[in-house]
mmCIF file of C-alpha atoms in Angstrom:
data_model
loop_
_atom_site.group_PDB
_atom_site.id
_atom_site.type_symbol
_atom_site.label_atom_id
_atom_site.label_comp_id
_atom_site.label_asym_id
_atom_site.label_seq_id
_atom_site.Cartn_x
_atom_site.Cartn_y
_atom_site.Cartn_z
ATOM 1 C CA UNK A 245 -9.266 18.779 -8.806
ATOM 2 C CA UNK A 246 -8.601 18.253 -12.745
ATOM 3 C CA UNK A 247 -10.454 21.157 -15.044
ATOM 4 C CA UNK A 248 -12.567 19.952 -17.804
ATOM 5 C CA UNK A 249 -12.993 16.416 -16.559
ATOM 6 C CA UNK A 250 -16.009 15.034 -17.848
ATOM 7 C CA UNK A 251 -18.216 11.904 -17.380
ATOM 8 C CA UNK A 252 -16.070 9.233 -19.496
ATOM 9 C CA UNK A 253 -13.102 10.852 -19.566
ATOM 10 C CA UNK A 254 -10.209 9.363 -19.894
ATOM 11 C CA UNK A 255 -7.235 9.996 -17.684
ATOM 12 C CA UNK A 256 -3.607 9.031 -18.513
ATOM 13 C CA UNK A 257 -0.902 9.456 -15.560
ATOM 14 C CA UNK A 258 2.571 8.919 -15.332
ATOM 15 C CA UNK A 259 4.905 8.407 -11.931
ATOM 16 C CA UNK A 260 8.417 7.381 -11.201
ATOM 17 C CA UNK A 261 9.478 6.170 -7.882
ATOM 18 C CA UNK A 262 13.590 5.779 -7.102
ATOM 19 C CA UNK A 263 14.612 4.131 -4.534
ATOM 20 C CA UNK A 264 18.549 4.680 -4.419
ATOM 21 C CA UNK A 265 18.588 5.456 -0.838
ATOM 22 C CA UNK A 266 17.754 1.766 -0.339
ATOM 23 C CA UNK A 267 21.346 -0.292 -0.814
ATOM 24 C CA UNK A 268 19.867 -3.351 0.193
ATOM 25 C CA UNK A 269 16.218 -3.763 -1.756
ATOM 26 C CA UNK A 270 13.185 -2.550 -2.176
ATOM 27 C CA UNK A 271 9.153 -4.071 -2.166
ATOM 28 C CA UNK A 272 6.089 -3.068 -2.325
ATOM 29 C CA UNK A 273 2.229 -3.675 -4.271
ATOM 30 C CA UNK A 274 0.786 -2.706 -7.092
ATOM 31 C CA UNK A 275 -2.621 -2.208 -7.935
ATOM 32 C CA UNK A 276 -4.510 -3.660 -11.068
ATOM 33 C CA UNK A 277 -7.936 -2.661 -10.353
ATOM 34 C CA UNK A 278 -9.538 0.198 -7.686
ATOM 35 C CA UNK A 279 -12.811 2.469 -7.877
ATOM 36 C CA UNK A 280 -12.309 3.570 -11.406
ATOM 37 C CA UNK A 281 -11.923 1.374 -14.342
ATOM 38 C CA UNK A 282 -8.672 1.505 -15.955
ATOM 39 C CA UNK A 283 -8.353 1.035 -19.598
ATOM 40 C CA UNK A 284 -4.504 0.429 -19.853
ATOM 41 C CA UNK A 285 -1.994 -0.031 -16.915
ATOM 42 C CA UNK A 286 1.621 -0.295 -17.029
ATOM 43 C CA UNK A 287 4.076 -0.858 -14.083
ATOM 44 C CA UNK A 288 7.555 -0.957 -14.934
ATOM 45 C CA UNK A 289 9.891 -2.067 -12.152
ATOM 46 C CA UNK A 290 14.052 -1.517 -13.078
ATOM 47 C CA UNK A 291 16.709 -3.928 -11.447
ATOM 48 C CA UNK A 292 20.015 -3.632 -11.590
ATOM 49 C CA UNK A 293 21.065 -6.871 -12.432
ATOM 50 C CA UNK A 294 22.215 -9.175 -9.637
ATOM 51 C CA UNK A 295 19.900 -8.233 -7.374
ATOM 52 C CA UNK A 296 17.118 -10.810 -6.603
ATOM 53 C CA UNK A 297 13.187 -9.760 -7.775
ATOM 54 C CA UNK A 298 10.689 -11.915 -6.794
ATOM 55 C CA UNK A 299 7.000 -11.470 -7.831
ATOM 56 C CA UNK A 300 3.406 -12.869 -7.948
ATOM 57 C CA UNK A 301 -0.249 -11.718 -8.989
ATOM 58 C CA UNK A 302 -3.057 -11.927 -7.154
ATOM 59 C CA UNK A 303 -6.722 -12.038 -8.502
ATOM 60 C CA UNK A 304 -4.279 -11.178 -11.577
ATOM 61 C CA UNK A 305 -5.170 -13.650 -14.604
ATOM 62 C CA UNK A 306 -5.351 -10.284 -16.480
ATOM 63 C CA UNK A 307 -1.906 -9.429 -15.380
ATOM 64 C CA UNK A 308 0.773 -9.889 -18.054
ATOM 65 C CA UNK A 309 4.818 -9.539 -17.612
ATOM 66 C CA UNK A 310 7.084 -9.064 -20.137
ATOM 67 C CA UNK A 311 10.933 -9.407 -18.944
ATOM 68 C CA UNK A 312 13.925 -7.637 -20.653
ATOM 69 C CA UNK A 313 17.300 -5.941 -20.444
ATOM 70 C CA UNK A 314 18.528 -2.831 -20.974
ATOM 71 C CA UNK A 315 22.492 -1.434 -20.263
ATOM 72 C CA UNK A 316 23.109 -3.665 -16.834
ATOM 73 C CA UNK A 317 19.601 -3.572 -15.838
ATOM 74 C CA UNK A 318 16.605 -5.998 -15.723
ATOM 75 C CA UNK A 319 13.320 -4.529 -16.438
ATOM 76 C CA UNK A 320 9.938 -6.243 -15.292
ATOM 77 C CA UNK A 321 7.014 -4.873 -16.884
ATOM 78 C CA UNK A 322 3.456 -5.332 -15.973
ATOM 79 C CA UNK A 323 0.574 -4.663 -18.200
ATOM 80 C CA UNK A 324 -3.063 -4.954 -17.646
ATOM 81 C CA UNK A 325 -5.875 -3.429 -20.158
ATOM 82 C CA UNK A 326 -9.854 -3.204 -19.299
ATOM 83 C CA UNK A 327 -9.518 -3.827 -15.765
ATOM 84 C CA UNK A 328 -13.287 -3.000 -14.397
ATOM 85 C CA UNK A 329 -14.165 -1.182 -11.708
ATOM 86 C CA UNK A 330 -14.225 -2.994 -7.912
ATOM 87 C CA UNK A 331 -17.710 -1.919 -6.961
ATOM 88 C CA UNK A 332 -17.845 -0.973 -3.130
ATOM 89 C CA UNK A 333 -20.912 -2.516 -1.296
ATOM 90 C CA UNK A 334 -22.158 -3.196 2.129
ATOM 91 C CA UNK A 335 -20.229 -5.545 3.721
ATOM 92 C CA UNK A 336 -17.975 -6.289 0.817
ATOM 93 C CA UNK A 337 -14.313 -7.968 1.442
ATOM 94 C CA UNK A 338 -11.512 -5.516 1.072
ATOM 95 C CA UNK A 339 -9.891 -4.820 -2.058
ATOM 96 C CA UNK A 340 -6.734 -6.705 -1.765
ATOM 97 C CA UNK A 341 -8.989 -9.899 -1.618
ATOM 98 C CA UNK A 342 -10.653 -8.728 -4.880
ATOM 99 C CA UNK A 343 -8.735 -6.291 -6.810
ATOM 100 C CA UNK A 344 -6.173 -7.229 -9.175
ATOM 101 C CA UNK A 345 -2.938 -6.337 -7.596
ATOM 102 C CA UNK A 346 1.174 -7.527 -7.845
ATOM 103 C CA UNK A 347 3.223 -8.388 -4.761
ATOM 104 C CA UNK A 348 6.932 -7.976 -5.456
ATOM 105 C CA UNK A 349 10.330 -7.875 -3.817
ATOM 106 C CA UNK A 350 13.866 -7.070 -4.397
ATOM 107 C CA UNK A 351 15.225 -8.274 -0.625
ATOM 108 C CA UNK A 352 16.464 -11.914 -0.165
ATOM 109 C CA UNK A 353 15.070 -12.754 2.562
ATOM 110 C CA UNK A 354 12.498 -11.593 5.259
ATOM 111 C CA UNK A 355 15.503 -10.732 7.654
ATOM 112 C CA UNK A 356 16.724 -8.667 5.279
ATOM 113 C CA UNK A 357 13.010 -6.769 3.971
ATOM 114 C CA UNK A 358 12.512 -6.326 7.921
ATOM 115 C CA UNK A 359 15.967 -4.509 8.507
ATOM 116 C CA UNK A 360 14.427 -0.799 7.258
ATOM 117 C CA UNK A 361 12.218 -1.088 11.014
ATOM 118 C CA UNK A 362 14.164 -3.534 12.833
ATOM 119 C CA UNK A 363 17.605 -2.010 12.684
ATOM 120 C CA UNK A 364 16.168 1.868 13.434
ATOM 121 C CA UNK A 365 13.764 0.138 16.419
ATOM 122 C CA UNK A 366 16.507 -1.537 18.428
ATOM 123 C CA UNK A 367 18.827 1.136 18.442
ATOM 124 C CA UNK A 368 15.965 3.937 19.531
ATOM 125 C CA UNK A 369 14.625 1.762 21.993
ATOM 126 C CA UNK A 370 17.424 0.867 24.161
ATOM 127 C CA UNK A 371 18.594 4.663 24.134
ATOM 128 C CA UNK A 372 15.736 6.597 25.698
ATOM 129 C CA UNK A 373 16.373 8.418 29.387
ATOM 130 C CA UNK A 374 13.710 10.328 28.880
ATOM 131 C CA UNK A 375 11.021 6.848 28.561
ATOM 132 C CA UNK A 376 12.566 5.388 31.098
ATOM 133 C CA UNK A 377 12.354 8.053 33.734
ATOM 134 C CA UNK A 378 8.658 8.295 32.894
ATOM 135 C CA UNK A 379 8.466 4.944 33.148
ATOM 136 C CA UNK A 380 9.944 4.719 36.792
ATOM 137 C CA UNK A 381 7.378 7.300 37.480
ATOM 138 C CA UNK A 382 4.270 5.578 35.802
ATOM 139 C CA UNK A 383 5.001 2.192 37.636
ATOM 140 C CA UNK A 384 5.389 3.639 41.083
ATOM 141 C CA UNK A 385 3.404 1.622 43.351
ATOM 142 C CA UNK A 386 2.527 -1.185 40.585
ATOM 143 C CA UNK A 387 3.547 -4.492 42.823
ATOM 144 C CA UNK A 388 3.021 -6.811 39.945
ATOM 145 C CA UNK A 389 3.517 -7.801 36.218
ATOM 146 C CA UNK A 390 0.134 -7.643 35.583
ATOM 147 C CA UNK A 391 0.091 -4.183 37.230
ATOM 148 C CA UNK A 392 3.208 -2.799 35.466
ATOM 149 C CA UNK A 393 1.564 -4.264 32.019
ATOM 150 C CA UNK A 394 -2.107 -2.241 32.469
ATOM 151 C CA UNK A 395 -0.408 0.433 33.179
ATOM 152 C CA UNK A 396 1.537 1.158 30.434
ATOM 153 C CA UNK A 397 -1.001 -0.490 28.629
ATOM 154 C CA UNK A 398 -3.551 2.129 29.608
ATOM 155 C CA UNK A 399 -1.035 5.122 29.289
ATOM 156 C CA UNK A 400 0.286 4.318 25.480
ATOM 157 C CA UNK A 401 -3.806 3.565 24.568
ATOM 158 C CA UNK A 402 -5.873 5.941 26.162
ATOM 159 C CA UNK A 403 -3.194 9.090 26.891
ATOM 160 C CA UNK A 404 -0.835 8.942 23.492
ATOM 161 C CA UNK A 405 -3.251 9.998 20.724
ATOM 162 C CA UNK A 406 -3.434 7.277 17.821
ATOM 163 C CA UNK A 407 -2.578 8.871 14.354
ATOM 164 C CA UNK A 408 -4.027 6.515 11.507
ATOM 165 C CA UNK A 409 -0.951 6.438 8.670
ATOM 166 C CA UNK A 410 -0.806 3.456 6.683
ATOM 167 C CA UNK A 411 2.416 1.894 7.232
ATOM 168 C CA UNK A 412 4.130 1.401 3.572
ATOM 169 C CA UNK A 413 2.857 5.247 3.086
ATOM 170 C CA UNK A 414 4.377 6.642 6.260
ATOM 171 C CA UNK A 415 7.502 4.791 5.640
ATOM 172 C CA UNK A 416 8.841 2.065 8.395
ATOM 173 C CA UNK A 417 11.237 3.860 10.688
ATOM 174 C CA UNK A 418 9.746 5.208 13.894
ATOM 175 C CA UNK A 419 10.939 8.118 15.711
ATOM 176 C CA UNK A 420 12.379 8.484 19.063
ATOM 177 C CA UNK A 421 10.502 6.958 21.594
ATOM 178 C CA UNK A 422 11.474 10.383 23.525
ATOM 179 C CA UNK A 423 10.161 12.391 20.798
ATOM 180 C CA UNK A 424 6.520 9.969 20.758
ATOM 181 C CA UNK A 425 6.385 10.607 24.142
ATOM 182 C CA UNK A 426 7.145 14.475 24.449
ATOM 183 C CA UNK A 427 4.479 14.279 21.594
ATOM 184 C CA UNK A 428 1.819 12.407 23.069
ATOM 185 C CA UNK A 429 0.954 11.471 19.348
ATOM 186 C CA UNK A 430 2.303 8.998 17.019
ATOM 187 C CA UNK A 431 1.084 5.996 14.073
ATOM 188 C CA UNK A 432 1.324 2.224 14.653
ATOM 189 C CA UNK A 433 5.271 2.354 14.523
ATOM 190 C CA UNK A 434 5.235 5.093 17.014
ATOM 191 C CA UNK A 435 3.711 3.869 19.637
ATOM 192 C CA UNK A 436 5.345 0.671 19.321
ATOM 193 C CA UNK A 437 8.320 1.612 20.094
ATOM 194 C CA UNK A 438 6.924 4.082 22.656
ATOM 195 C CA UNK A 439 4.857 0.822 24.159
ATOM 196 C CA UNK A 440 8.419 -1.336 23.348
ATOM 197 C CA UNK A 441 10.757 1.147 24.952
ATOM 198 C CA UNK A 442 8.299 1.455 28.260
ATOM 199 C CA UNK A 443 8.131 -2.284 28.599
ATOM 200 C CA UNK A 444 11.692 -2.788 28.157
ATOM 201 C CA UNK A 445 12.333 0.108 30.598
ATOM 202 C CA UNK A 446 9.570 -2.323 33.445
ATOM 203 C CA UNK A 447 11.748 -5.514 32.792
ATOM 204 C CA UNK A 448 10.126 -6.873 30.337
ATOM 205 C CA UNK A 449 11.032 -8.771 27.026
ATOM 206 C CA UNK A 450 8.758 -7.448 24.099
ATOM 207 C CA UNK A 451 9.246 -8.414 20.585
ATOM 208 C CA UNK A 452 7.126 -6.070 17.881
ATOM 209 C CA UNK A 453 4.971 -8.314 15.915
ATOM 210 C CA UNK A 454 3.996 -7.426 12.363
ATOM 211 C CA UNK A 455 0.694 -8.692 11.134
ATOM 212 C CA UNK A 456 -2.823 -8.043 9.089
ATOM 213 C CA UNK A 457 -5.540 -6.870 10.537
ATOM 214 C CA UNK A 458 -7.633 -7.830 7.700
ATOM 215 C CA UNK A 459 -6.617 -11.824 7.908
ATOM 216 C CA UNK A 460 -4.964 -11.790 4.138
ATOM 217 C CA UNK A 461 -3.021 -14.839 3.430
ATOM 218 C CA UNK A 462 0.775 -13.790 3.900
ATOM 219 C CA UNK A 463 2.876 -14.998 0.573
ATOM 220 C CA UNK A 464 6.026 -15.495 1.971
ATOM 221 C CA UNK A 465 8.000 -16.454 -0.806
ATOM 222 C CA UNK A 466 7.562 -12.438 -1.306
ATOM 223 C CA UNK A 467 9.538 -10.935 1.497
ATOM 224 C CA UNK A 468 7.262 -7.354 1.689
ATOM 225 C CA UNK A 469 6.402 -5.667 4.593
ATOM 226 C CA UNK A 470 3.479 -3.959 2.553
ATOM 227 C CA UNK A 471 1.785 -7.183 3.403
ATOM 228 C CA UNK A 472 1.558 -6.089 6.934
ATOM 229 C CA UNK A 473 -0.928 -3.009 7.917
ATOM 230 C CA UNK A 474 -0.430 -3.150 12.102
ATOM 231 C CA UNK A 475 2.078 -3.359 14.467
ATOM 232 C CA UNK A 476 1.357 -4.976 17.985
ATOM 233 C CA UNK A 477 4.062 -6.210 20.880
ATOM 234 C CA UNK A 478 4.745 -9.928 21.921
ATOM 235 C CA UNK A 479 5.752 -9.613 25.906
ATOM 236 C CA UNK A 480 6.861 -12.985 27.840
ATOM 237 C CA UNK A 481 5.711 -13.280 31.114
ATOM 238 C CA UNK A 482 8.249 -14.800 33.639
ATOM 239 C CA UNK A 483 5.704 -18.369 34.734
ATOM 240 C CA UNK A 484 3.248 -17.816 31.886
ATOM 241 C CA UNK A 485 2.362 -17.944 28.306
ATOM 242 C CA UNK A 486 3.054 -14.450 26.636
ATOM 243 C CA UNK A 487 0.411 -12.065 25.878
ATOM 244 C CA UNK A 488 -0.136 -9.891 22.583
ATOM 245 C CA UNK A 489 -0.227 -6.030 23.162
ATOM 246 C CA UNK A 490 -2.243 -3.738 20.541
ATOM 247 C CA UNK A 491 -0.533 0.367 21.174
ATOM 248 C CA UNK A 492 -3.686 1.319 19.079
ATOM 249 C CA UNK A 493 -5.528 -0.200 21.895
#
């Protein structure tokens, strides 16, 4: 809590994010508009030059850029004054489909804005004794696909505790499918690759699937995985069409 903080006051805050431990890009959204009005907002986003920035505004006509320079870097600045309040009601759409907010990228492609979870996933999941012996154990007695598939359906839903973390705030590499398991707790990535690593240890071919859960148009000339807010698994079926897999059940 902030002493002194009246009705009307006004609130002025400052934050710098770095992102040097990223060598290949960085993305992400930024807010316009939320709960409280704003009087003045300014997002400043430093490139070094070079690298490739994509951008675009949504609900954003109030949303102004000015682009500079400054000693081998490119600065992007966004600036937005008397942005009202989104009011919260009853069955109101969520605030990305309202709120003024700023999509923006510094990857070059989607390939290369997915490598932060893809690269970490696909070396954890093929590298897990501990899954797989589990696994073995799990599926004893399962005769079938189908069979194999509840099952480890069932045991990542209902006996691996769900842990709601927003995915660009909890970062994008999971852990150890091991460690998830040993745990019997993890967020959308976790049990992913917990449900990923299980399937893969059954036979199966399972892709993870990025998507959003609340049916936002995806700008894809934006490569951001902030666009995404769940993770679910894409598993072919030898004979049939393949199925969709939710670990949050």
């Amino acid at each position: 809590s902030l002493p002194a903080v009246d009705v009307g006051a006004l609130l002025e805050t400052h934050m710098e994010r770095i992102t040097g431990s990223r060598p290949l890009g960085f993305s992400g959204i930024e807010y316009f508009q939320s709960a409280e009005p704003l009087v003045e907002k300014r997002f400043h986003v430093v490139v070094p030059k070079g690298l490739p920035f994509v951008w675009r505004a949504q609900q954003g006509d109030g949303v102004q850029l000015v682009r500079s320079s400054d000693r081998g870097f490119d600065v992007y600045s966004f600036y937005a004054a008397d942005s009202p309040a989104v009011v919260d009601e009853p069955s109101s759409p969520p605030l990305a489909r309202t709120a003024a907010r700023v999509l923006f990228s510094a990857y070059r492609d989607w390939n290369e804005a997915a490598r932060p979870f893809a690269e970490p996933y696909w070396a954890k999941v093929r590298n897990c004794p501990a899954v797989g012996a589990f696994t073995a154990e799990l599926l004893a007695g399962a005769g079938t696909p189908e069979a194999r598939l509840e099952r480890i359906f069932a045991f990542v839903t209902r006996q691996v505790r769900s842990v709601a973390l927003s995915l660009h705030r909890s970062g994008y590499e999971p852990h150890d499918p091991d460690v998830v398991l040993a745990n019997r707790y993890g967020d959308a990535k976790d049990k992913a690759i917990l449900m990923g690593a299980m399937l893969l240890s059954a036979g199966f071919e399972a892709q993870p699937v990025f998507l959003n859960s609340q049916y936002l148009p995806i700008v894809e000339e934006v490569p951001a995985l902030e666009q995404f807010d769940a993770i679910v698994l894409r598993v072919s079926i030898p004979g049939g069409n393949p199925i969709f897999l939710d670990p949050f059940g």
